[in-house]
XYZ file of C-alpha atoms in Angstrom:
577
model
C 122.497 34.308 -30.662
C 121.486 30.504 -31.287
C 119.314 31.278 -34.389
C 119.322 29.277 -37.646
C 120.870 31.110 -40.583
C 117.500 31.945 -42.220
C 116.189 33.157 -38.849
C 119.299 35.229 -38.322
C 118.876 36.866 -41.652
C 115.306 37.702 -40.742
C 116.374 39.135 -37.462
C 118.987 41.551 -38.782
C 116.696 42.558 -41.682
C 114.184 43.579 -39.001
C 116.910 45.568 -37.276
C 117.755 47.263 -40.522
C 114.078 48.311 -41.214
C 113.976 49.992 -37.735
C 112.236 47.220 -35.815
C 113.403 45.439 -32.692
C 112.706 41.745 -32.184
C 111.704 41.383 -28.598
C 110.688 37.679 -28.166
C 110.772 34.492 -30.111
C 108.796 31.374 -29.603
C 109.375 28.211 -31.741
C 111.852 30.401 -33.714
C 108.923 32.730 -34.796
C 108.573 36.323 -34.132
C 105.963 36.815 -31.315
C 106.120 40.548 -30.750
C 107.689 43.445 -32.688
C 108.003 46.989 -31.551
C 108.659 50.058 -33.800
C 110.749 52.809 -32.360
C 109.507 55.618 -34.443
C 112.583 57.152 -35.907
C 115.055 55.887 -33.188
C 117.543 53.261 -33.984
C 117.261 50.091 -31.945
C 120.943 50.413 -30.600
C 120.382 53.981 -29.265
C 117.159 52.860 -27.700
C 118.921 50.087 -25.872
C 121.446 52.589 -24.617
C 118.584 54.519 -23.081
C 118.260 51.784 -20.504
C 121.402 53.172 -18.932
C 122.552 49.953 -17.458
C 125.823 49.460 -15.670
C 128.738 48.863 -17.990
C 129.385 45.397 -16.376
C 126.121 44.039 -17.986
C 125.454 42.937 -21.458
C 121.893 43.018 -22.834
C 120.988 39.841 -24.382
C 117.226 40.132 -24.994
C 114.455 42.610 -24.140
C 110.946 41.239 -23.646
C 108.153 43.811 -23.635
C 104.939 42.611 -22.071
C 101.751 44.407 -21.609
C 102.335 45.255 -17.951
C 106.108 45.014 -17.550
C 109.494 44.889 -19.383
C 111.950 42.023 -18.910
C 115.552 42.514 -19.674
C 117.824 39.506 -19.923
C 121.400 40.479 -19.212
C 124.715 38.782 -18.779
C 128.007 39.740 -17.168
C 130.990 40.908 -19.152
C 133.549 39.673 -16.720
C 134.497 35.995 -17.035
C 136.689 35.659 -14.148
C 136.288 36.011 -10.388
C 138.207 35.956 -7.099
C 137.569 33.202 -4.503
C 136.256 34.936 -1.276
C 138.325 32.609 0.912
C 141.757 32.236 -0.651
C 141.687 35.297 -2.909
C 142.867 33.308 -5.957
C 141.460 34.244 -9.396
C 139.740 31.527 -11.592
C 138.067 31.400 -14.784
C 136.624 27.935 -14.603
C 132.843 28.160 -14.687
C 130.851 25.597 -12.798
C 127.299 26.608 -13.913
C 124.961 29.547 -14.389
C 121.877 30.494 -12.412
C 119.260 33.376 -12.912
C 118.513 36.196 -10.514
C 115.361 38.504 -11.030
C 116.049 42.059 -9.901
C 113.315 44.813 -9.894
C 114.825 47.775 -11.764
C 113.764 51.433 -12.564
C 110.649 51.727 -14.831
C 111.122 51.855 -18.631
C 108.628 53.614 -20.829
C 106.111 53.862 -17.960
C 106.220 50.060 -17.239
C 107.965 48.176 -14.469
C 111.208 46.734 -15.538
C 112.912 43.456 -14.344
C 116.488 42.479 -14.839
C 116.944 38.768 -15.397
C 120.739 38.359 -14.655
C 122.580 35.282 -15.649
C 125.100 34.852 -12.872
C 128.070 32.365 -13.220
C 129.234 30.090 -10.542
C 132.966 29.369 -10.550
C 135.278 26.566 -9.294
C 137.952 27.367 -6.954
C 141.075 25.804 -8.383
C 143.109 25.965 -5.155
C 143.337 22.427 -3.752
C 143.833 23.627 -0.110
C 140.850 26.004 -0.221
C 137.880 24.797 1.708
C 135.470 26.387 -0.748
C 134.822 24.396 -3.892
C 132.440 26.707 -5.659
C 131.434 30.378 -5.320
C 129.154 32.783 -7.058
C 130.391 35.975 -8.632
C 129.052 39.045 -6.641
C 126.978 41.584 -8.377
C 128.906 44.626 -7.180
C 127.423 47.968 -8.121
C 124.127 46.153 -9.286
C 122.551 44.930 -6.122
C 123.385 43.903 -2.535
C 123.636 40.356 -1.218
C 120.437 38.592 -1.323
C 118.901 41.635 -2.860
C 115.740 41.490 -4.989
C 116.103 44.925 -6.608
C 118.948 46.936 -8.119
C 120.823 49.501 -6.133
C 119.468 52.428 -8.183
C 115.907 51.342 -7.498
C 116.679 50.955 -3.842
C 118.206 54.626 -3.807
C 115.015 55.846 -5.519
C 112.922 54.375 -2.855
C 115.118 55.674 -0.109
C 114.870 59.293 -1.380
C 111.146 59.001 -1.783
C 110.649 57.713 1.734
C 112.996 60.366 2.998
C 111.178 63.187 1.318
C 107.496 61.974 1.483
C 107.466 59.242 4.317
C 105.575 55.984 4.091
C 101.963 56.547 2.907
C 102.626 59.565 0.602
C 105.753 57.788 -0.756
C 103.880 54.639 -1.543
C 101.357 56.692 -3.553
C 104.074 58.290 -5.374
C 105.841 55.004 -6.248
C 102.596 53.857 -7.891
C 102.556 56.933 -10.031
C 106.288 56.352 -10.982
C 105.589 52.555 -11.925
C 107.809 51.134 -9.204
C 105.257 50.298 -6.637
C 106.159 49.433 -3.010
C 104.243 49.372 0.286
C 104.350 52.125 2.868
C 105.798 49.673 5.520
C 108.494 48.584 3.270
C 109.422 52.193 2.454
C 109.704 53.075 6.155
C 111.592 49.837 6.960
C 114.252 50.516 4.180
C 114.564 54.168 5.262
C 115.286 53.068 8.859
C 117.717 50.434 7.949
C 119.610 52.732 5.553
C 119.894 55.417 8.471
C 120.881 52.833 11.038
C 123.533 51.457 8.845
C 124.950 54.840 7.974
C 126.951 56.754 10.504
C 126.837 60.540 10.130
C 130.426 61.756 9.684
C 131.505 63.922 12.609
C 135.181 63.483 12.445
C 135.523 66.898 10.829
C 132.850 68.660 12.791
C 134.322 71.500 14.873
C 131.290 73.782 15.702
C 127.924 72.403 16.707
C 124.697 74.012 17.985
C 122.446 72.432 20.599
C 118.919 73.268 21.186
C 115.606 71.572 22.424
C 112.507 70.833 20.355
C 109.108 69.777 21.567
C 107.443 66.507 21.072
C 104.568 68.066 23.074
C 104.997 71.663 24.175
C 105.241 71.820 27.967
C 105.523 68.101 28.438
C 108.137 66.236 26.435
C 111.245 67.595 24.652
C 114.205 66.304 22.511
C 117.563 67.663 21.510
C 118.762 68.673 18.026
C 122.487 68.777 17.271
C 123.503 70.846 14.170
C 126.864 71.347 12.388
C 126.932 75.157 12.346
C 129.722 75.326 9.634
C 127.710 73.085 7.175
C 124.143 73.985 8.459
C 123.557 70.240 8.571
C 121.635 68.170 11.234
C 124.040 65.659 12.791
C 121.720 63.942 15.205
C 118.540 63.959 17.281
C 118.398 62.944 20.833
C 115.173 61.511 22.416
C 115.304 63.916 25.394
C 117.128 66.851 26.792
C 118.883 65.432 29.746
C 122.363 66.283 30.613
C 123.421 62.646 30.761
C 122.222 62.007 27.158
C 124.078 64.993 25.892
C 127.239 64.150 27.762
C 127.226 60.545 26.340
C 126.645 61.821 22.770
C 129.631 64.324 23.131
C 131.837 61.574 24.518
C 131.054 59.308 21.572
C 131.766 62.149 19.105
C 135.114 63.777 20.127
C 136.752 66.474 18.209
C 134.086 69.110 18.887
C 135.759 72.402 19.768
C 132.850 74.896 20.060
C 129.376 74.294 21.380
C 126.598 76.948 20.838
C 123.667 76.573 23.230
C 120.988 78.514 25.028
C 121.224 79.367 28.733
C 119.582 76.119 30.002
C 121.595 74.712 32.917
C 120.919 71.099 31.628
C 122.838 71.748 28.414
C 125.601 73.590 30.233
C 126.070 70.700 32.548
C 126.014 68.089 29.685
C 128.527 70.006 27.625
C 130.741 70.427 30.673
C 130.798 66.693 31.371
C 130.747 65.432 27.754
C 133.280 67.885 26.292
C 135.202 69.694 28.950
C 137.821 71.089 26.560
C 135.157 72.436 24.174
C 134.415 76.308 24.299
C 130.774 76.906 25.213
C 129.041 79.917 23.550
C 125.791 81.267 24.927
C 123.275 82.458 22.344
C 122.868 86.165 22.769
C 119.232 86.166 21.599
C 118.289 83.718 24.353
C 120.208 85.877 26.800
C 118.307 89.075 25.852
C 115.190 87.094 26.013
C 115.949 85.957 29.558
C 116.770 89.553 30.636
C 113.427 90.634 28.956
C 111.336 88.017 30.745
C 112.934 88.875 34.058
C 112.161 92.557 33.509
C 108.588 91.938 32.598
C 108.094 89.866 35.774
C 109.375 92.650 37.936
C 107.082 95.213 36.296
C 104.192 93.516 37.930
C 105.235 95.156 41.212
C 104.559 98.570 39.780
C 100.955 97.861 38.583
C 99.540 100.073 41.262
C 101.797 102.925 40.410
C 101.067 102.660 36.740
C 97.306 102.771 37.269
C 97.661 105.808 39.523
C 99.695 107.693 36.985
C 97.303 106.668 34.086
C 94.300 107.790 36.202
C 95.989 111.184 36.692
C 96.636 111.430 32.992
C 92.977 110.664 32.243
C 91.476 113.320 34.557
C 90.943 115.881 31.846
C 89.431 113.111 29.550
C 85.732 112.812 29.346
C 84.758 109.346 30.501
C 81.602 107.564 31.500
C 80.364 107.278 35.064
C 80.870 103.413 34.839
C 84.529 103.879 34.033
C 84.987 106.297 36.897
C 83.265 103.901 39.279
C 85.504 101.109 38.238
C 88.657 103.088 38.598
C 87.504 104.494 41.899
C 86.659 101.101 43.359
C 89.025 98.566 41.879
C 87.966 95.892 44.442
C 84.361 96.006 43.178
C 85.406 96.067 39.622
C 87.602 92.869 40.240
C 84.744 91.203 41.881
C 82.488 91.894 38.936
C 85.033 90.773 36.285
C 86.027 87.661 38.191
C 84.362 84.594 36.544
C 83.973 80.937 37.373
C 87.489 80.398 35.640
C 88.881 82.823 38.050
C 87.521 81.280 41.041
C 88.931 77.885 39.853
C 92.330 79.429 39.321
C 92.234 80.666 42.978
C 91.364 77.155 44.303
C 94.179 75.744 42.236
C 96.527 78.322 43.627
C 95.652 77.441 47.215
C 96.230 73.723 46.323
C 99.684 74.755 44.910
C 100.659 76.610 48.048
C 99.663 73.594 50.139
C 101.808 71.278 47.999
C 104.692 73.678 48.169
C 104.467 73.830 51.961
C 104.538 69.986 51.943
C 107.876 70.109 50.106
C 106.916 69.235 46.560
C 108.905 70.503 43.526
C 107.344 72.801 40.972
C 107.239 70.036 38.443
C 105.367 67.844 40.768
C 102.868 70.525 41.686
C 102.220 71.278 38.058
C 101.698 67.571 37.336
C 99.343 67.162 40.420
C 97.054 70.117 39.835
C 97.138 69.865 35.874
C 98.748 73.351 35.256
C 101.786 74.075 33.195
C 105.081 74.299 35.090
C 105.763 77.885 33.767
C 102.324 78.959 35.152
C 102.947 77.551 38.695
C 106.336 79.390 38.822
C 104.725 82.669 37.788
C 102.096 82.200 40.529
C 104.759 81.762 43.200
C 106.716 84.817 41.900
C 103.689 87.100 42.135
C 102.330 85.658 45.256
C 98.677 85.201 43.837
C 96.939 83.780 40.878
C 96.601 86.679 38.424
C 93.172 87.717 37.408
C 91.984 87.488 33.874
C 92.881 90.343 31.640
C 91.826 91.361 28.226
C 94.558 91.658 25.587
C 95.165 95.170 24.412
C 95.478 95.475 20.760
C 98.927 96.491 19.449
C 99.474 100.200 18.492
C 99.129 101.093 14.840
C 102.092 102.495 12.895
C 99.944 105.483 11.934
C 99.735 106.905 15.610
C 102.707 109.168 15.095
C 101.127 110.724 11.991
C 97.461 110.936 13.262
C 97.845 114.727 13.783
C 98.775 115.341 10.233
C 96.063 113.169 9.009
C 93.402 114.726 11.078
C 94.624 118.194 9.967
C 94.454 117.281 6.319
C 90.996 115.622 6.881
C 89.693 118.707 8.460
C 90.912 120.688 5.343
C 88.891 118.486 3.110
C 91.517 116.114 1.608
C 89.921 112.666 1.071
C 92.492 111.319 -1.393
C 94.128 108.399 0.379
C 97.126 108.266 -2.151
C 97.845 111.840 -1.749
C 97.923 111.434 2.009
C 100.185 108.492 1.722
C 102.621 110.489 -0.352
C 102.624 113.312 2.246
C 103.344 110.732 4.978
C 106.186 109.186 3.104
C 107.849 112.630 2.970
C 107.660 112.695 6.740
C 109.319 109.289 7.165
C 106.448 106.960 7.123
C 107.622 103.364 6.342
C 104.187 101.769 5.899
C 102.292 100.597 2.810
C 99.605 102.520 0.904
C 96.989 100.027 2.120
C 97.400 101.238 5.636
C 96.510 104.754 4.866
C 93.731 103.581 2.566
C 92.161 101.566 5.487
C 92.305 104.672 7.686
C 90.571 106.904 5.126
C 87.879 104.203 4.555
C 87.279 103.969 8.293
C 86.949 107.714 8.613
C 84.548 107.936 5.759
C 82.247 105.279 7.360
C 82.415 106.942 10.749
C 82.351 110.533 9.450
C 78.874 111.021 10.957
C 79.899 109.785 14.288
C 81.689 112.071 16.875
C 85.403 111.182 17.412
C 85.877 109.902 20.886
C 88.296 111.696 23.195
C 91.588 110.001 23.781
C 91.727 107.608 26.794
C 95.015 105.930 27.891
C 94.805 102.451 29.177
C 97.308 101.499 31.852
C 99.817 99.318 30.033
C 100.999 96.105 31.680
C 103.561 93.419 31.130
C 105.254 93.399 27.793
C 103.546 96.473 26.527
C 104.897 98.482 29.392
C 108.385 96.994 28.843
C 108.468 97.985 25.167
C 107.559 101.539 26.313
C 110.354 101.581 28.756
C 112.996 100.097 26.565
C 111.952 102.178 23.383
C 114.634 104.776 22.187
C 111.927 107.424 22.026
C 109.026 106.700 24.248
C 107.359 109.985 23.407
C 106.822 108.761 19.757
C 104.167 106.404 21.318
C 101.725 109.177 21.806
C 100.025 109.700 25.256
C 101.297 106.441 26.476
C 104.830 107.626 26.098
C 104.084 110.442 28.590
C 103.814 107.691 31.246
C 107.408 106.666 31.037
C 109.142 109.770 32.530
C 106.483 110.048 35.235
C 106.918 106.336 36.228
C 110.793 106.591 36.350
C 110.497 109.609 38.515
C 108.077 107.975 40.766
C 110.115 104.746 41.015
C 113.802 105.476 41.196
C 114.801 101.851 41.596
C 113.096 101.086 38.367
C 115.064 103.792 36.617
C 118.380 102.313 37.875
C 117.294 98.851 36.712
C 116.216 100.280 33.241
C 119.646 102.026 32.875
C 121.483 98.842 33.696
C 119.345 96.777 31.253
C 120.105 99.228 28.433
C 123.832 98.824 29.062
C 123.458 95.105 28.944
C 121.614 95.472 25.669
C 124.203 97.645 24.200
C 126.961 95.305 25.312
C 125.265 92.206 23.776
C 124.538 93.837 20.539
C 128.266 94.797 20.039
C 130.323 92.476 17.678
C 134.158 92.038 17.367
C 137.127 92.583 19.505
C 135.709 95.929 21.126
C 133.977 93.717 23.748
C 136.047 92.560 26.726
C 135.486 90.323 29.600
C 136.156 93.346 31.954
C 133.105 95.165 30.595
C 130.864 92.154 31.255
C 132.223 91.665 34.855
C 131.734 95.331 35.747
C 128.252 95.224 34.434
C 127.379 92.119 36.404
C 128.752 93.655 39.546
C 126.667 96.787 38.856
C 123.572 94.610 38.382
C 123.660 93.390 41.830
C 122.221 96.799 42.986
C 119.309 96.631 40.616
C 115.824 94.899 40.909
C 117.309 92.017 38.655
C 119.974 91.111 41.235
C 118.453 87.534 41.576
C 119.484 86.974 37.919
C 123.224 87.951 38.515
C 124.492 84.650 40.091
C 123.279 82.614 37.148
C 124.854 85.069 34.762
C 128.094 84.828 36.762
C 128.217 81.108 36.517
C 127.739 81.311 32.669
C 130.158 84.343 32.342
C 132.634 82.431 30.245
C 130.118 81.385 27.706
C 128.599 84.895 27.550
C 132.209 86.409 26.933
C 132.603 83.898 24.150
C 129.347 84.922 22.547
C 130.716 88.549 22.458
C 133.894 87.708 20.505
C 132.763 84.772 18.262
C 130.130 84.780 15.419
C 128.475 81.518 16.539
C 124.835 81.525 17.501
C 121.989 79.002 17.582
C 119.991 80.814 14.749
C 120.692 78.042 12.193
C 119.562 75.467 14.800
C 116.186 77.335 15.113
C 115.860 77.123 11.369
C 116.379 73.269 11.496
C 113.879 73.100 14.280
C 111.278 74.757 12.076
C 112.194 72.083 9.324
C 111.813 69.505 11.966
C 108.419 70.663 12.907
C 107.208 70.690 9.250
C 108.253 67.093 8.873
C 106.672 66.050 12.126
C 103.256 67.580 11.001
C 103.416 66.112 7.529
C 103.201 62.767 9.343
C 100.171 63.838 11.408
C 102.037 63.231 14.751
C 102.030 59.378 14.098
C 105.832 59.019 13.627
C 108.001 57.698 16.290
C 111.371 58.896 17.160
C 113.466 56.643 14.890
C 111.325 57.605 11.784
C 111.384 61.294 12.626
C 115.164 61.159 13.100
C 115.621 59.305 9.872
C 113.638 61.966 7.869
C 115.340 64.959 9.639
C 118.816 63.786 8.960
C 120.155 64.683 5.534
C 119.962 61.861 2.926
C 123.016 59.623 2.997
């Protein structure tokens, strides 16, 4: 160690007494640290340094720890001629930031040898031994500290990650964290050679304005890549760069169908059944607006025996006057926008261009054109309580004098009630507060939109109370709606089947039958996508894992307060390398 004999004796005597000499100056001990029961050798092993390094000296300062190390290996290979050599030219020191030790930043001072190349014909005279496994070329920190910073940046991002590194005693700026995260992701290619099944879906940068595409490995439930848009050309180029994909699960968007067809023509496309059911449901809800007058008439007939106020009777008897009273300034503005949209449509503009011009969402403009008018403002009807089928029993027991909510809950459980005790308790509490008030007579409100669709598609509409009585009357008054509802239930049954019991013939027959229903406009699009629909009936692949990854993407996006660009968002969504 370069000590005189007397100093060497003092040094090892100090080791024997349980002390570690950390620094000498003028051959005198400057600082001594006691390890409280731990031997110095075991304490040095706790540094967990690579085996290629030899600890020569540990210097503990007030705000940091310096560890002087050397290399065990005394030979190297010339990078040009690949000839080994042991002839050392000189040494130089490299300072590398390392993981903190005992809540203090640590620095490795590595003594790196420079070798002579002994091959006469080699153009390189000297070269430096590379620090493989310790740091990268021109690096100023160890590999394990760089990995720690990368995982912190991947998990927390820039600003939050920088605050965490301060607490971990390895401080680094937020910009440097983000820069190293991006460089690590750009230099790492996600392995897709073994990827067979992928799921593709869109995610919103800003809902209704700008969307991107996410690609997920359905076998590993791992995000493979993010694409900055949802264009067919972008998806086709990505699939061409990543060959070997055999199955692609997607929604029914024509953009993705076109991109998959051009980018991977041999791959099997699978339509997600949930998206298909949602498309059928949306189309069914849109055609129910045609029967609004019939529904109101039938509802009015059901309410003839109900005691209602004169104001309600006037409104139902004169719907035009009621609409004029309810219409507000926003309704008038909506009518003006609808007239502008009609003028732009007559001029040959697309729906997207019309929506951009008048400042309305594209889906709203399409719905206006389908209905032929701007729909009036309507008040949302609250959802039906799960206690409605058991109201008669509760009223009977209440009239008998039973006020024990837990007893009533036990009786409902015997009748098949699936709700919690709190639901019955709230009903009892409400009745006790309103016991002095007369119970108003039942009054059925004309259901519209999705509420009416749920009544029609329910297995037992009569379980919905008086609203359920509207279903048979409506189907009897509108036979075309009854035919459409029957076909829709057949499609729902077919799409909910699993396994080999489903055949392409069943789907083809149903699509042919659907041409005679009110949803006939949807049939050509389903026929174009028939192969993907058939594949969804016999394969287990769906885009459900993709939806889960989209939820994770939204969470990461919101933790960065919407300030992250595409590259940073992509780096954090992809799994750590």
